[in-house]
Amino acid sequence: MSQPPEPLFPDDAVSGIDTLPTPRAWIVLQNAHEVETWIDTYDRELQAVVWRNKLNTVNAGQGICFRLELGGEIYLHTTSEGQVLLDVTEEAAWVNPVISAATGVAPPAGSVWVLPHDTLTQLVLGLSGLIATSCFVLKHEFRLGRSHRIRL
């Protein structure tokens, strides 16, 4: 008789972290290696938080929220296809030229950016000095129009 597979994340996978960790003060990342290390760590921690909360990840919009030093928030999510979705709040619209310069992508007509997967490192590096705090988001409704049907 075969035993059931071990869970992807054991109960102590995120020891010391409650169901949803509180916002964290941002430490400015200085180079691509630091950004890639942060992305890897963040991804593993988010997966563990999702697992602990027993969330259905289909169309759930899990990701991170960056609260910016000069006001506003950016919600970041990556799709199963590797695209990067950014929802820039109205208060954070001032950061659009920075996002465009960091990624080489023109600003969208609305508030939601759809970026190729290979822009994530440059994006985080470009925004790093502007971020005050970051926190996990377990459900975010991206304000996408009907012409932008993207599987989350």
CSV table of N, CA, C and O in Angstrom, one decimal, residues 46-130:
chain,number,residue,atom,x,y,z
A,46,LEU,N,6.0,33.3,-0.4
A,46,LEU,CA,4.6,33.4,-0.9
A,46,LEU,C,4.0,32.1,-1.1
A,46,LEU,O,2.8,31.9,-0.7
A,47,GLN,N,4.7,31.1,-1.7
A,47,GLN,CA,4.1,29.8,-1.9
A,47,GLN,C,3.8,29.2,-0.5
A,47,GLN,O,2.8,28.5,-0.4
A,48,ALA,N,4.6,29.4,0.4
A,48,ALA,CA,4.4,28.8,1.8
A,48,ALA,C,3.2,29.5,2.4
A,48,ALA,O,2.4,28.8,3.0
A,49,VAL,N,3.1,30.8,2.3
A,49,VAL,CA,1.9,31.5,2.9
A,49,VAL,C,0.6,31.0,2.2
A,49,VAL,O,-0.4,30.7,2.8
A,50,VAL,N,0.6,30.9,0.9
A,50,VAL,CA,-0.5,30.4,0.1
A,50,VAL,C,-0.9,29.0,0.6
A,50,VAL,O,-2.0,28.6,0.9
A,51,TRP,N,0.1,28.1,0.8
A,51,TRP,CA,-0.1,26.7,1.2
A,51,TRP,C,-0.7,26.7,2.6
A,51,TRP,O,-1.6,26.0,2.9
A,52,ARG,N,-0.1,27.5,3.5
A,52,ARG,CA,-0.6,27.6,4.9
A,52,ARG,C,-2.1,28.1,5.0
A,52,ARG,O,-2.8,27.7,5.8
A,53,ASN,N,-2.5,28.9,4.0
A,53,ASN,CA,-3.8,29.4,4.0
A,53,ASN,C,-4.7,28.6,3.2
A,53,ASN,O,-5.9,28.9,3.0
A,54,LYS,N,-4.2,27.5,2.6
A,54,LYS,CA,-5.0,26.5,1.8
A,54,LYS,C,-5.8,27.2,0.8
A,54,LYS,O,-7.0,26.9,0.6
A,55,LEU,N,-5.1,28.1,0.0
A,55,LEU,CA,-5.8,28.9,-1.0
A,55,LEU,C,-5.8,28.1,-2.3
A,55,LEU,O,-4.8,27.4,-2.7
A,56,ASN,N,-6.9,28.3,-3.1
A,56,ASN,CA,-6.9,27.9,-4.5
A,56,ASN,C,-6.2,28.9,-5.3
A,56,ASN,O,-6.6,30.1,-5.3
A,57,THR,N,-5.2,28.6,-6.0
A,57,THR,CA,-4.3,29.6,-6.7
A,57,THR,C,-4.9,29.9,-8.1
A,57,THR,O,-4.3,30.8,-8.7
A,58,VAL,N,-5.9,29.3,-8.5
A,58,VAL,CA,-6.5,29.6,-9.8
A,58,VAL,C,-7.2,30.9,-9.7
A,58,VAL,O,-8.2,31.1,-8.9
A,59,ASN,N,-6.8,31.9,-10.5
A,59,ASN,CA,-7.4,33.2,-10.6
A,59,ASN,C,-7.5,33.9,-9.2
A,59,ASN,O,-8.4,34.7,-9.0
A,60,ALA,N,-6.5,33.6,-8.3
A,60,ALA,CA,-6.6,34.2,-7.0
A,60,ALA,C,-5.8,35.5,-6.9
A,60,ALA,O,-6.1,36.3,-6.0
A,61,GLY,N,-4.9,35.8,-7.7
A,61,GLY,CA,-4.2,37.1,-7.7
A,61,GLY,C,-3.2,37.3,-6.5
A,61,GLY,O,-3.1,38.3,-6.0
A,62,GLN,N,-2.5,36.2,-6.2
A,62,GLN,CA,-1.6,36.3,-5.1
A,62,GLN,C,-0.3,37.0,-5.6
A,62,GLN,O,0.0,36.9,-6.8
A,63,GLY,N,0.3,37.8,-4.8
A,63,GLY,CA,1.5,38.5,-5.2
A,63,GLY,C,2.0,39.4,-4.0
A,63,GLY,O,2.0,39.0,-2.9
A,64,ILE,N,2.5,40.5,-4.4
A,64,ILE,CA,3.1,41.4,-3.4
A,64,ILE,C,2.6,42.8,-3.7
A,64,ILE,O,2.2,43.2,-4.8
A,65,CYS,N,2.5,43.6,-2.6
A,65,CYS,CA,2.2,45.0,-2.8
A,65,CYS,C,3.4,45.8,-2.3
A,65,CYS,O,3.9,45.6,-1.2
A,66,PHE,N,3.8,46.7,-3.2
A,66,PHE,CA,4.9,47.7,-2.8
A,66,PHE,C,4.2,49.0,-2.4
A,66,PHE,O,3.5,49.6,-3.2
A,67,ARG,N,4.4,49.5,-1.2
A,67,ARG,CA,3.9,50.8,-0.8
A,67,ARG,C,5.1,51.7,-1.1
A,67,ARG,O,6.2,51.5,-0.6
A,68,LEU,N,4.9,52.8,-1.9
A,68,LEU,CA,6.0,53.6,-2.3
A,68,LEU,C,6.2,54.8,-1.3
A,68,LEU,O,5.3,55.3,-0.7
A,69,GLU,N,7.5,55.2,-1.2
A,69,GLU,CA,7.9,56.3,-0.3
A,69,GLU,C,7.1,57.6,-0.6
A,69,GLU,O,6.8,58.2,0.4
A,70,LEU,N,6.9,57.9,-1.8
A,70,LEU,CA,6.2,59.1,-2.2
A,70,LEU,C,4.7,59.0,-2.4
A,70,LEU,O,4.1,59.9,-2.9
A,71,GLY,N,4.2,57.9,-2.0
A,71,GLY,CA,2.7,57.7,-2.1
A,71,GLY,C,2.3,56.7,-3.1
A,71,GLY,O,2.9,56.6,-4.2
A,72,GLY,N,1.2,55.9,-2.8
A,72,GLY,CA,0.6,55.0,-3.7
A,72,GLY,C,1.2,53.6,-3.5
A,72,GLY,O,2.2,53.4,-2.8
A,73,GLU,N,0.5,52.7,-4.2
A,73,GLU,CA,0.9,51.3,-4.2
A,73,GLU,C,1.0,50.7,-5.6
A,73,GLU,O,0.3,51.1,-6.5
A,74,ILE,N,1.9,49.7,-5.7
A,74,ILE,CA,2.0,48.9,-6.9
A,74,ILE,C,1.7,47.4,-6.5
A,74,ILE,O,2.4,46.9,-5.6
A,75,TYR,N,0.8,46.8,-7.1
A,75,TYR,CA,0.5,45.3,-6.9
A,75,TYR,C,1.1,44.5,-8.0
A,75,TYR,O,0.9,44.8,-9.1
A,76,LEU,N,2.0,43.6,-7.6
A,76,LEU,CA,2.7,42.8,-8.6
A,76,LEU,C,2.3,41.3,-8.5
A,76,LEU,O,2.1,40.8,-7.4
A,77,HIS,N,2.0,40.7,-9.6
A,77,HIS,CA,1.7,39.3,-9.7
A,77,HIS,C,2.3,38.7,-11.0
A,77,HIS,O,2.4,39.4,-12.0
A,78,THR,N,2.7,37.5,-10.9
A,78,THR,CA,3.2,36.8,-12.1
A,78,THR,C,2.2,35.8,-12.5
A,78,THR,O,1.6,35.1,-11.6
A,79,THR,N,1.9,35.6,-13.8
A,79,THR,CA,1.0,34.7,-14.3
A,79,THR,C,1.6,33.3,-14.5
A,79,THR,O,2.8,33.2,-14.5
A,80,SER,N,0.8,32.3,-14.7
A,80,SER,CA,1.3,31.0,-15.0
A,80,SER,C,2.2,30.9,-16.3
A,80,SER,O,3.0,30.0,-16.4
A,81,GLU,N,1.9,31.9,-17.2
A,81,GLU,CA,2.7,32.0,-18.4
A,81,GLU,C,4.0,32.8,-18.2
A,81,GLU,O,4.7,33.0,-19.2
A,82,GLY,N,4.2,33.3,-17.0
A,82,GLY,CA,5.4,34.1,-16.8
A,82,GLY,C,5.3,35.6,-17.0
A,82,GLY,O,6.2,36.3,-16.7
A,83,GLN,N,4.1,36.0,-17.4
A,83,GLN,CA,4.0,37.5,-17.5
A,83,GLN,C,3.9,38.2,-16.1
A,83,GLN,O,3.5,37.5,-15.2
A,84,VAL,N,4.3,39.4,-16.1
A,84,VAL,CA,4.3,40.2,-14.9
A,84,VAL,C,3.2,41.2,-15.0
A,84,VAL,O,3.1,42.0,-16.0
A,85,LEU,N,2.3,41.2,-14.0
A,85,LEU,CA,1.2,42.1,-14.0
A,85,LEU,C,1.5,43.1,-12.9
A,85,LEU,O,1.8,42.7,-11.8
A,86,LEU,N,1.3,44.4,-13.2
A,86,LEU,CA,1.4,45.5,-12.2
A,86,LEU,C,0.1,46.3,-12.2
A,86,LEU,O,-0.3,46.7,-13.3
A,87,ASP,N,-0.4,46.5,-11.1
A,87,ASP,CA,-1.6,47.3,-10.9
A,87,ASP,C,-1.1,48.5,-10.2
A,87,ASP,O,-0.8,48.4,-9.0
A,88,VAL,N,-1.0,49.7,-10.8
A,88,VAL,CA,-0.4,50.9,-10.2
A,88,VAL,C,-1.6,51.8,-9.8
A,88,VAL,O,-2.4,52.2,-10.6
A,89,THR,N,-1.7,52.0,-8.5
A,89,THR,CA,-2.8,52.8,-8.0
A,89,THR,C,-2.7,54.3,-8.5
A,89,THR,O,-1.6,54.7,-8.9
A,90,GLU,N,-3.8,55.0,-8.5
A,90,GLU,CA,-3.8,56.4,-9.0
A,90,GLU,C,-2.8,57.2,-8.3
A,90,GLU,O,-2.1,58.1,-8.9
A,91,GLU,N,-2.7,57.0,-7.0
A,91,GLU,CA,-1.7,57.8,-6.2
A,91,GLU,C,-0.3,57.5,-6.6
A,91,GLU,O,0.6,58.3,-6.2
A,92,ALA,N,0.0,56.4,-7.2
A,92,ALA,CA,1.4,56.0,-7.6
A,92,ALA,C,1.6,56.2,-9.1
A,92,ALA,O,2.7,55.8,-9.6
A,93,ALA,N,0.7,56.9,-9.8
A,93,ALA,CA,0.9,57.1,-11.2
A,93,ALA,C,2.2,57.8,-11.6
A,93,ALA,O,2.7,57.7,-12.7
A,94,TRP,N,2.7,58.6,-10.6
A,94,TRP,CA,4.0,59.3,-10.8
A,94,TRP,C,5.1,58.3,-11.1
A,94,TRP,O,6.1,58.8,-11.7
A,95,VAL,N,5.0,57.1,-10.8
A,95,VAL,CA,6.1,56.1,-11.0
A,95,VAL,C,6.1,55.5,-12.4
A,95,VAL,O,7.0,54.8,-12.8
A,96,ASN,N,5.1,55.7,-13.2
A,96,ASN,CA,5.0,55.2,-14.5
A,96,ASN,C,6.2,55.4,-15.4
A,96,ASN,O,6.7,54.4,-16.1
A,97,PRO,N,6.8,56.6,-15.4
A,97,PRO,CA,8.0,56.8,-16.2
A,97,PRO,C,9.2,55.9,-15.8
A,97,PRO,O,10.0,55.4,-16.6
A,98,VAL,N,9.3,55.6,-14.5
A,98,VAL,CA,10.3,54.8,-13.9
A,98,VAL,C,10.1,53.3,-14.4
A,98,VAL,O,11.0,52.7,-14.8
A,99,ILE,N,8.8,52.9,-14.3
A,99,ILE,CA,8.5,51.5,-14.8
A,99,ILE,C,8.9,51.4,-16.3
A,99,ILE,O,9.5,50.4,-16.7
A,100,SER,N,8.5,52.4,-17.1
A,100,SER,CA,8.7,52.3,-18.5
A,100,SER,C,10.2,52.3,-18.8
A,100,SER,O,10.7,51.5,-19.6
A,101,ALA,N,11.0,53.1,-18.1
A,101,ALA,CA,12.5,53.2,-18.3
A,101,ALA,C,13.1,51.9,-17.9
A,101,ALA,O,14.0,51.4,-18.5
A,102,ALA,N,12.7,51.3,-16.8
A,102,ALA,CA,13.3,50.1,-16.3
A,102,ALA,C,13.0,48.9,-17.1
A,102,ALA,O,13.8,48.0,-17.3
A,103,THR,N,11.8,48.8,-17.8
A,103,THR,CA,11.4,47.7,-18.5
A,103,THR,C,11.4,47.8,-20.0
A,103,THR,O,11.3,46.8,-20.8
A,104,GLY,N,11.5,49.1,-20.5
A,104,GLY,CA,11.5,49.3,-21.9
A,104,GLY,C,10.1,49.1,-22.5
A,104,GLY,O,9.9,49.0,-23.7
A,105,VAL,N,9.0,49.2,-21.7
A,105,VAL,CA,7.7,49.0,-22.1
A,105,VAL,C,6.9,50.3,-22.0
A,105,VAL,O,7.0,51.0,-20.9
A,106,ALA,N,6.2,50.7,-23.0
A,106,ALA,CA,5.4,51.9,-22.9
A,106,ALA,C,4.3,51.8,-21.9
A,106,ALA,O,3.7,50.7,-21.7
A,107,PRO,N,3.9,52.9,-21.2
A,107,PRO,CA,2.8,52.8,-20.3
A,107,PRO,C,1.5,52.4,-20.9
A,107,PRO,O,1.2,52.7,-22.1
A,108,PRO,N,0.7,51.6,-20.2
A,108,PRO,CA,-0.6,51.2,-20.7
A,108,PRO,C,-1.6,52.3,-20.7
A,108,PRO,O,-1.4,53.4,-20.0
A,109,ALA,N,-2.7,52.1,-21.4
A,109,ALA,CA,-3.8,53.1,-21.4
A,109,ALA,C,-4.4,53.2,-20.0
A,109,ALA,O,-4.9,54.3,-19.6
A,110,GLY,N,-4.5,52.1,-19.3
A,110,GLY,CA,-5.1,52.1,-18.0
A,110,GLY,C,-4.1,52.0,-16.9
A,110,GLY,O,-2.9,52.4,-17.0
A,111,SER,N,-4.4,51.4,-15.8
A,111,SER,CA,-3.5,51.3,-14.6
A,111,SER,C,-2.8,50.0,-14.5
A,111,SER,O,-1.9,49.8,-13.7
A,112,VAL,N,-3.1,49.0,-15.4
A,112,VAL,CA,-2.5,47.7,-15.3
A,112,VAL,C,-1.5,47.5,-16.4
A,112,VAL,O,-1.8,47.6,-17.6
A,113,TRP,N,-0.3,47.2,-16.0
A,113,TRP,CA,0.8,46.9,-16.9
A,113,TRP,C,0.9,45.4,-17.1
A,113,TRP,O,0.8,44.6,-16.2
A,114,VAL,N,1.1,44.9,-18.3
A,114,VAL,CA,1.4,43.5,-18.7
A,114,VAL,C,2.8,43.5,-19.2
A,114,VAL,O,3.0,44.0,-20.3
A,115,LEU,N,3.7,42.9,-18.5
A,115,LEU,CA,5.1,42.9,-18.9
A,115,LEU,C,5.6,41.5,-19.2
A,115,LEU,O,5.2,40.6,-18.6
A,116,PRO,N,6.6,41.4,-20.1
A,116,PRO,CA,7.2,40.1,-20.3
A,116,PRO,C,8.0,39.6,-19.1
A,116,PRO,O,8.5,40.4,-18.3
A,117,HIS,N,8.1,38.3,-19.0
A,117,HIS,CA,8.8,37.7,-17.8
A,117,HIS,C,10.2,38.2,-17.6
A,117,HIS,O,10.7,38.3,-16.5
A,118,ASP,N,10.9,38.5,-18.7
A,118,ASP,CA,12.3,38.8,-18.6
A,118,ASP,C,12.5,40.3,-18.1
A,118,ASP,O,13.7,40.7,-18.1
A,119,THR,N,11.5,41.0,-17.7
A,119,THR,CA,11.7,42.3,-17.2
A,119,THR,C,11.6,42.4,-15.7
A,119,THR,O,11.8,43.5,-15.1
A,120,LEU,N,11.3,41.3,-15.0
A,120,LEU,CA,11.1,41.4,-13.5
A,120,LEU,C,12.3,41.9,-12.8
A,120,LEU,O,12.2,42.8,-11.9
A,121,THR,N,13.5,41.4,-13.1
A,121,THR,CA,14.7,41.8,-12.4
A,121,THR,C,14.9,43.3,-12.6
A,121,THR,O,15.2,44.0,-11.6
A,122,GLN,N,14.9,43.8,-13.8
A,122,GLN,CA,15.1,45.2,-14.1
A,122,GLN,C,14.0,46.1,-13.4
A,122,GLN,O,14.3,47.1,-12.9
A,123,LEU,N,12.8,45.6,-13.4
A,123,LEU,CA,11.7,46.3,-12.8
A,123,LEU,C,12.0,46.5,-11.3
A,123,LEU,O,11.9,47.6,-10.8
A,124,VAL,N,12.3,45.4,-10.6
A,124,VAL,CA,12.5,45.5,-9.1
A,124,VAL,C,13.7,46.4,-8.8
A,124,VAL,O,13.7,47.2,-7.9
A,125,LEU,N,14.8,46.2,-9.6
A,125,LEU,CA,16.0,47.0,-9.4
A,125,LEU,C,15.6,48.5,-9.7
A,125,LEU,O,16.1,49.4,-8.9
A,126,GLY,N,14.9,48.8,-10.7
A,126,GLY,CA,14.5,50.2,-11.0
A,126,GLY,C,13.6,50.8,-9.9
A,126,GLY,O,13.7,52.0,-9.6
A,127,LEU,N,12.7,50.0,-9.3
A,127,LEU,CA,11.8,50.5,-8.3
A,127,LEU,C,12.4,50.5,-6.9
A,127,LEU,O,11.9,51.2,-6.0
A,128,SER,N,13.5,49.8,-6.7
A,128,SER,CA,14.0,49.5,-5.3
A,128,SER,C,14.2,50.7,-4.4
A,128,SER,O,13.8,50.7,-3.3
A,129,GLY,N,14.7,51.8,-5.0
A,129,GLY,CA,15.0,53.0,-4.2
A,129,GLY,C,13.7,53.8,-3.9
A,129,GLY,O,13.8,54.7,-3.1
A,130,LEU,N,12.6,53.4,-4.5
A,130,LEU,CA,11.3,54.1,-4.3
A,130,LEU,C,10.4,53.4,-3.4
A,130,LEU,O,9.3,54.0,-3.0
